[in-house]
Short mmCIF file of C-alpha atoms in Angstrom, two decimals:
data_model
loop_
_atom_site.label_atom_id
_atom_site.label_comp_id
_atom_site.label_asym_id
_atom_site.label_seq_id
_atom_site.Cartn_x
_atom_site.Cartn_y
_atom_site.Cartn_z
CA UNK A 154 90.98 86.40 104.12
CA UNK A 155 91.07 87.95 108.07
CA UNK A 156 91.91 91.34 108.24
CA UNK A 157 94.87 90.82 110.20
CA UNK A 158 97.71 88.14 109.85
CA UNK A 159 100.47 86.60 112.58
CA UNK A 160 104.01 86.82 111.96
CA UNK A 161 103.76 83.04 112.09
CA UNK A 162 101.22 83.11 109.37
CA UNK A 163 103.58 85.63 107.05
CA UNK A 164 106.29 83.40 107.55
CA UNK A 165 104.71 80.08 106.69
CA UNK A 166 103.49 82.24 103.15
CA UNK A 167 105.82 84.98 102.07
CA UNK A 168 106.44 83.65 98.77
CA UNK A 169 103.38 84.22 97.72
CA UNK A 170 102.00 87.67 98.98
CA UNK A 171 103.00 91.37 98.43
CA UNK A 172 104.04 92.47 101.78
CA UNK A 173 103.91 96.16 101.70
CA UNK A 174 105.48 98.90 104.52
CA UNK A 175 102.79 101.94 104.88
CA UNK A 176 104.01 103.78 107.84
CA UNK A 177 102.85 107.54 108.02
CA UNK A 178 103.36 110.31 110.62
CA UNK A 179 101.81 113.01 111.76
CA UNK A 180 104.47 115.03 113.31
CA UNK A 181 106.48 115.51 110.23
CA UNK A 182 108.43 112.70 109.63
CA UNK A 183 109.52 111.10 106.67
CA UNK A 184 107.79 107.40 106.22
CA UNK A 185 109.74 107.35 103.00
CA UNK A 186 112.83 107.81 105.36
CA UNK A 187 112.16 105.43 107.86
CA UNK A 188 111.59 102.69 105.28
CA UNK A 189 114.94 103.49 103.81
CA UNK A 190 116.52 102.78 107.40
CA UNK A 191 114.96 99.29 108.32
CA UNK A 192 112.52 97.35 107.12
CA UNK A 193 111.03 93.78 106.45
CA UNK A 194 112.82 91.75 103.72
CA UNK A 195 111.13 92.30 100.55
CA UNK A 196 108.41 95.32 101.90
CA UNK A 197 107.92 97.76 99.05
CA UNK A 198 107.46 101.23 100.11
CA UNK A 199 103.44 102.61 99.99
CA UNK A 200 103.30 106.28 100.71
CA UNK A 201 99.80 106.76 102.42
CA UNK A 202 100.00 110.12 101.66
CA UNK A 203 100.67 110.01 98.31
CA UNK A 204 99.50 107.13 97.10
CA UNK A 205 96.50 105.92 99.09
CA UNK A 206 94.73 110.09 98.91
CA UNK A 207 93.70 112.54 96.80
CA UNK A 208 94.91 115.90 97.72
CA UNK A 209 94.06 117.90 100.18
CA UNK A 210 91.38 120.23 99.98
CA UNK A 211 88.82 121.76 103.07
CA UNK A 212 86.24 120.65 100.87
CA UNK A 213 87.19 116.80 100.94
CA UNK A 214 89.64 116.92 104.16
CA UNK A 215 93.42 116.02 104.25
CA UNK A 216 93.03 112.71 102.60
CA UNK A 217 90.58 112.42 100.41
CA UNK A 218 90.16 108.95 98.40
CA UNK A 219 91.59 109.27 95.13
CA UNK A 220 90.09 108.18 92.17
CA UNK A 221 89.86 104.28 91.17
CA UNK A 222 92.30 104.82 88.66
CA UNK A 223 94.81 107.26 90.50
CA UNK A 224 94.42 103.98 93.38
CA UNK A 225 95.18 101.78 90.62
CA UNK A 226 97.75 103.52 89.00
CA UNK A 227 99.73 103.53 92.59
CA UNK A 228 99.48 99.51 93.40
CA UNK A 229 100.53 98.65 89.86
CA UNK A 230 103.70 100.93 90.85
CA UNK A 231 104.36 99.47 94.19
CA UNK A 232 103.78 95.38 92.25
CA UNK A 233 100.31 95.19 93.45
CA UNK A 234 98.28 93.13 90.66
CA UNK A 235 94.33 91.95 90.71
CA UNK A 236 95.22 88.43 91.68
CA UNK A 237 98.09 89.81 94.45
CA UNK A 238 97.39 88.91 98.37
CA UNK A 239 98.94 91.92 100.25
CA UNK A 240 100.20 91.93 103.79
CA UNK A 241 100.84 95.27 105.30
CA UNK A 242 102.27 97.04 108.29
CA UNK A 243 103.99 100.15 109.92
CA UNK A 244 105.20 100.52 113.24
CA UNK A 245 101.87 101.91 114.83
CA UNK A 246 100.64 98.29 115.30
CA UNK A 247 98.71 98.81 112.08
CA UNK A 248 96.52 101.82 112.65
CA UNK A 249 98.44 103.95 109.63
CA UNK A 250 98.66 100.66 107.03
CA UNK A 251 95.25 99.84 107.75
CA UNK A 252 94.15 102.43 105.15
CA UNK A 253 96.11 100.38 102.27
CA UNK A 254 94.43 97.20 103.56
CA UNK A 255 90.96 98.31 104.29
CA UNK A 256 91.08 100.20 100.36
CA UNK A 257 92.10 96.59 99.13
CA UNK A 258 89.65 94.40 100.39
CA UNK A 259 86.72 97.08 100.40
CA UNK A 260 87.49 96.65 96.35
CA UNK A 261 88.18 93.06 96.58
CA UNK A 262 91.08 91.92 96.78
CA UNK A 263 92.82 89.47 99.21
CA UNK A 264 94.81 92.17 101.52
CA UNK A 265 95.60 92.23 106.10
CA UNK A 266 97.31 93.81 108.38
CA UNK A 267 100.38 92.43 109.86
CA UNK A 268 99.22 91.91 113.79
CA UNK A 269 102.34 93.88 115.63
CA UNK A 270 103.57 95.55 112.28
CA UNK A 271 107.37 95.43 111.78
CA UNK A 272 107.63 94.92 115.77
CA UNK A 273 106.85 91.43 115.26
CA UNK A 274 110.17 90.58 113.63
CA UNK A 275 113.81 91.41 115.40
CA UNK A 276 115.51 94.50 114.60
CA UNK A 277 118.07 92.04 112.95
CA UNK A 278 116.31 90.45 110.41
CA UNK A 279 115.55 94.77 108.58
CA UNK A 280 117.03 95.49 105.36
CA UNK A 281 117.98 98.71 104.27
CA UNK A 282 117.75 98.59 100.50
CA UNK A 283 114.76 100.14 98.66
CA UNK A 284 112.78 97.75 96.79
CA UNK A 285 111.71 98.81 93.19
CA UNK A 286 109.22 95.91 91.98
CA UNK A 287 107.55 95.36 88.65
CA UNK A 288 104.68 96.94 87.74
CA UNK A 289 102.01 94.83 87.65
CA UNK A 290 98.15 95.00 86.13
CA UNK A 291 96.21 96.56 88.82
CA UNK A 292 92.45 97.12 87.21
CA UNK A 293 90.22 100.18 88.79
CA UNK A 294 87.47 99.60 90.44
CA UNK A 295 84.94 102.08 91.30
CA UNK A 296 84.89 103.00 95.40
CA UNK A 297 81.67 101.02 96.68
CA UNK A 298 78.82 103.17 97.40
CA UNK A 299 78.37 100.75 100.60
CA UNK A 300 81.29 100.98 102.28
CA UNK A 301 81.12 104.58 102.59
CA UNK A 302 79.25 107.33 104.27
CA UNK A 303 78.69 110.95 102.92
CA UNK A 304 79.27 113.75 105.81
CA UNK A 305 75.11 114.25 106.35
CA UNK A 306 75.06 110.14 106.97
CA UNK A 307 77.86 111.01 109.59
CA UNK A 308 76.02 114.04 111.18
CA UNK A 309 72.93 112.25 111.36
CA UNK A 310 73.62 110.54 114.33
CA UNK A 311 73.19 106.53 115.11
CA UNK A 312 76.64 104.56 115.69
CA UNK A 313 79.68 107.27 114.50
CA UNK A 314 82.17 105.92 116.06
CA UNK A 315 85.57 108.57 115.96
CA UNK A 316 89.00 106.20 116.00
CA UNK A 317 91.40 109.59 117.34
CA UNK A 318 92.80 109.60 120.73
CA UNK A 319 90.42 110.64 123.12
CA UNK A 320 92.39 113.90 124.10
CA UNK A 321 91.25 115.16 120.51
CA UNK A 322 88.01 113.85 120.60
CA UNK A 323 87.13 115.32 124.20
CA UNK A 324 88.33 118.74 122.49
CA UNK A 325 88.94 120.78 125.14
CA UNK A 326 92.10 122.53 123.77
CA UNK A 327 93.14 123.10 120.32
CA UNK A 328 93.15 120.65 117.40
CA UNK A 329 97.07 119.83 116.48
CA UNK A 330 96.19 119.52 112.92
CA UNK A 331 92.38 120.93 112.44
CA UNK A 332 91.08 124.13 112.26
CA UNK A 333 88.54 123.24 115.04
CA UNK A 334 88.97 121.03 118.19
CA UNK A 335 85.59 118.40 119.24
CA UNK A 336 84.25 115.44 117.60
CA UNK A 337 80.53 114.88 115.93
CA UNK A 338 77.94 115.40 117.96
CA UNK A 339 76.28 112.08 119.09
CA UNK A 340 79.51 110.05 118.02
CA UNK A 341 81.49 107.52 120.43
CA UNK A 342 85.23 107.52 120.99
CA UNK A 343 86.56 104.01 120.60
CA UNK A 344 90.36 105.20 119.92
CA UNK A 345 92.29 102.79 117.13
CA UNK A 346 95.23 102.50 119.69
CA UNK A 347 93.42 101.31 122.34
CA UNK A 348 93.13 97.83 120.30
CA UNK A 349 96.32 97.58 121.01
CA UNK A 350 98.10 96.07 123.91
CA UNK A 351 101.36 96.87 125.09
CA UNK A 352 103.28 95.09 122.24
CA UNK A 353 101.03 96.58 119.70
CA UNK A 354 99.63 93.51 118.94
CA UNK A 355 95.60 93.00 118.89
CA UNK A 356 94.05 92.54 122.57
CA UNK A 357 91.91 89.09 122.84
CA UNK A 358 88.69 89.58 120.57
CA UNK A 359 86.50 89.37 123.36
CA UNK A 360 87.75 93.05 124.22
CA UNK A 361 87.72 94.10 121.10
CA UNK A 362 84.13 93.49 121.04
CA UNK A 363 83.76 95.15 124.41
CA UNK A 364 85.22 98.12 122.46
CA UNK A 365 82.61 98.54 120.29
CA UNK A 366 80.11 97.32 122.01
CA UNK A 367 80.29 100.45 124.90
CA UNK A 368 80.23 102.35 121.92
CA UNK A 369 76.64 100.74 121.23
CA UNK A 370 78.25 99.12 118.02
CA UNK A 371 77.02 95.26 118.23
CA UNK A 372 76.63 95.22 114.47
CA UNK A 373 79.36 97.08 112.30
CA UNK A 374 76.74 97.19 109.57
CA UNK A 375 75.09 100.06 111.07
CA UNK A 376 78.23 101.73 111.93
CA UNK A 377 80.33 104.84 110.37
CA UNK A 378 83.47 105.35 111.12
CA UNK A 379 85.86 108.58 111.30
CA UNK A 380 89.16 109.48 112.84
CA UNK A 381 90.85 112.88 111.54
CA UNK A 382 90.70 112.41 107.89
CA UNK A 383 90.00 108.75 107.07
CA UNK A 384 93.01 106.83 108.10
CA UNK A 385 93.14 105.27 111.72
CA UNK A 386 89.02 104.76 111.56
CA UNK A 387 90.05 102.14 108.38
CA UNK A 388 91.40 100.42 111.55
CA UNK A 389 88.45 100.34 113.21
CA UNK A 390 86.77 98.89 110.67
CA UNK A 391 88.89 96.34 110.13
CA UNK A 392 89.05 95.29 114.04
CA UNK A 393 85.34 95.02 114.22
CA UNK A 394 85.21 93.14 111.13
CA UNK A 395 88.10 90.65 112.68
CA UNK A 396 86.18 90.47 116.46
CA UNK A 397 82.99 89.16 114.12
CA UNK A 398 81.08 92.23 114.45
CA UNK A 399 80.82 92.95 110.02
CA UNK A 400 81.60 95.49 108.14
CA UNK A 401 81.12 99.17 108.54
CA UNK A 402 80.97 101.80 106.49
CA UNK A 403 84.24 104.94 106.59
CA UNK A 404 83.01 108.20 106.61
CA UNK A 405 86.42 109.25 104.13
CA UNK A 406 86.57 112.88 104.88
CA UNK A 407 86.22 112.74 108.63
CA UNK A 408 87.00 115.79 110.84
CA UNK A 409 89.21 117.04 108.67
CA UNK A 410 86.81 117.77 105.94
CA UNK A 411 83.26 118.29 108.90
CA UNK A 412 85.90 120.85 111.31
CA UNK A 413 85.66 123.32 107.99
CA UNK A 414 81.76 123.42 107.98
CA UNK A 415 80.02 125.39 109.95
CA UNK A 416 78.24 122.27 111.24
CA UNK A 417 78.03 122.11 115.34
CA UNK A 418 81.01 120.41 116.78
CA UNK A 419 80.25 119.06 120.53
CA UNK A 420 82.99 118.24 123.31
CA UNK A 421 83.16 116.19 126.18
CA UNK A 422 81.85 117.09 129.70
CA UNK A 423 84.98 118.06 131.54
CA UNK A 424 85.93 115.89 134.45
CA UNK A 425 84.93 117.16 138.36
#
């Protein structure tokens, strides 16, 4: 299955996949509460916080992966089965759901994003009422030791790529959320938003690819990615798996977890 699926294509098959809402915010807003206000027909509610992470800790980062069977234990809650095909949004053109759909398919199972998230439909066509689904038989399966990257792989240079808006990556003013502002040192900026174009849809894959590709990325396979604790790079590793590039590896505790080391942090030159 692509990693990312037209409203067209969600129409044409919405009997027969799990379509899931996994908005999250950063500036303290409920995702539980914007759910209950408007959205798609049908969407169960996935709290990325809750049920997509361990906790927090500065050992691991903000969202650590929970274990297979705490994962497990949340789709079988939210009607998520082995043999389910999930489509998933938010209304950040994906780069928040992305970390349901990239945990999904990195363990096997059918799963996309929703290209334009729940901008793709008219306000309209929302419903306010909480879907409560039946459980369903959702079988762990241990994270896979090649999708992922350990914080010495992502210190060790080659392609890090960091998915945050460049403003925190250039780090020249305090982190909003970190104890420390920078990125990696060696590590490119291609920022998960800028994917997007102005109806946060996907751009054309032939700019996608240009993305990654001033990054040095031609081949995802050799590439880690990070954002500030593992949930907008899952984006960027679904986009270059979509423009053709394969599949990279997510570095889960990101800058979260490396901005509490006292490894070197580097910033950006500062314009003339």
């Amino acid at each position: 299955m692509e990693p990312f699926v037209t409203a067209d294509w969600l129409q044409e098959h919405r009997d027969s996949v799990v379509l899931a809402d996994a908005r999250m915010y950063l500036d303290g807003r409920s995702a539980r509460a914007a759910y209950l206000q408007g959205h798609l027909p049908g969407a169960v509610f996935v709290d990325v916080s809750e049920a997509l992470a361990a906790p927090a800790s500065p050992e691991g980062g903000r969202h650590p992966l929970p274990s297979p069977e705490d994962f497990a234990a949340a789709m079988s809650a939210a009607g998520i089965g082995d043999d389910s095909t999930v489509v998933a949004y938010d209304d950040a053109g994906g780069v928040m759901a992305a970390r349901l759909v990239w945990m999904l398919r990195t363990t096997g199972h059918d799963a996309a994003l929703l290209d334009g998230g729940i901008d793709a439909f008219p306000a309209a066509s929302l419903e306010t009422r909480c879907v409560t689904p039946d459980s369903a038989q959702f079988t762990p399966v241990p994270w896979p030791r090649e999708s992922l990257a350990t914080i010495d792989e992502a210190a060790s240079g080659g392609a890090v790529v960091d998915a945050r808006d460049r403003t925190r990556f250039d780090g020249h003013g305090p982190d909003p959320v970190d104890p420390r502002s920078g990125h990696i040192p060696g590590a490119h900026n291609v920022p998960a938003r800028e994917h997007l174009a102005a109806d946060k849809t996907l751009q054309p894959i032939e700019q996608l690819r240009q993305h990654f590709e001033a990054a040095g990325v031609t081949d995802a396979s050799d590439m880690i990615s990070y954002c500030g604790s593992g949930v907008t790079a899952c984006h960027n590793l679904l986009v270059a798996e979509f423009a053709g590039l394969g599949r990279g590896r997510l570095f889960p505790g990101s800058w979260s977890q490396y901005a509490h080391t006292d490894r070197p942090a580097e910033t950006s030159p500062l314009p003339n």
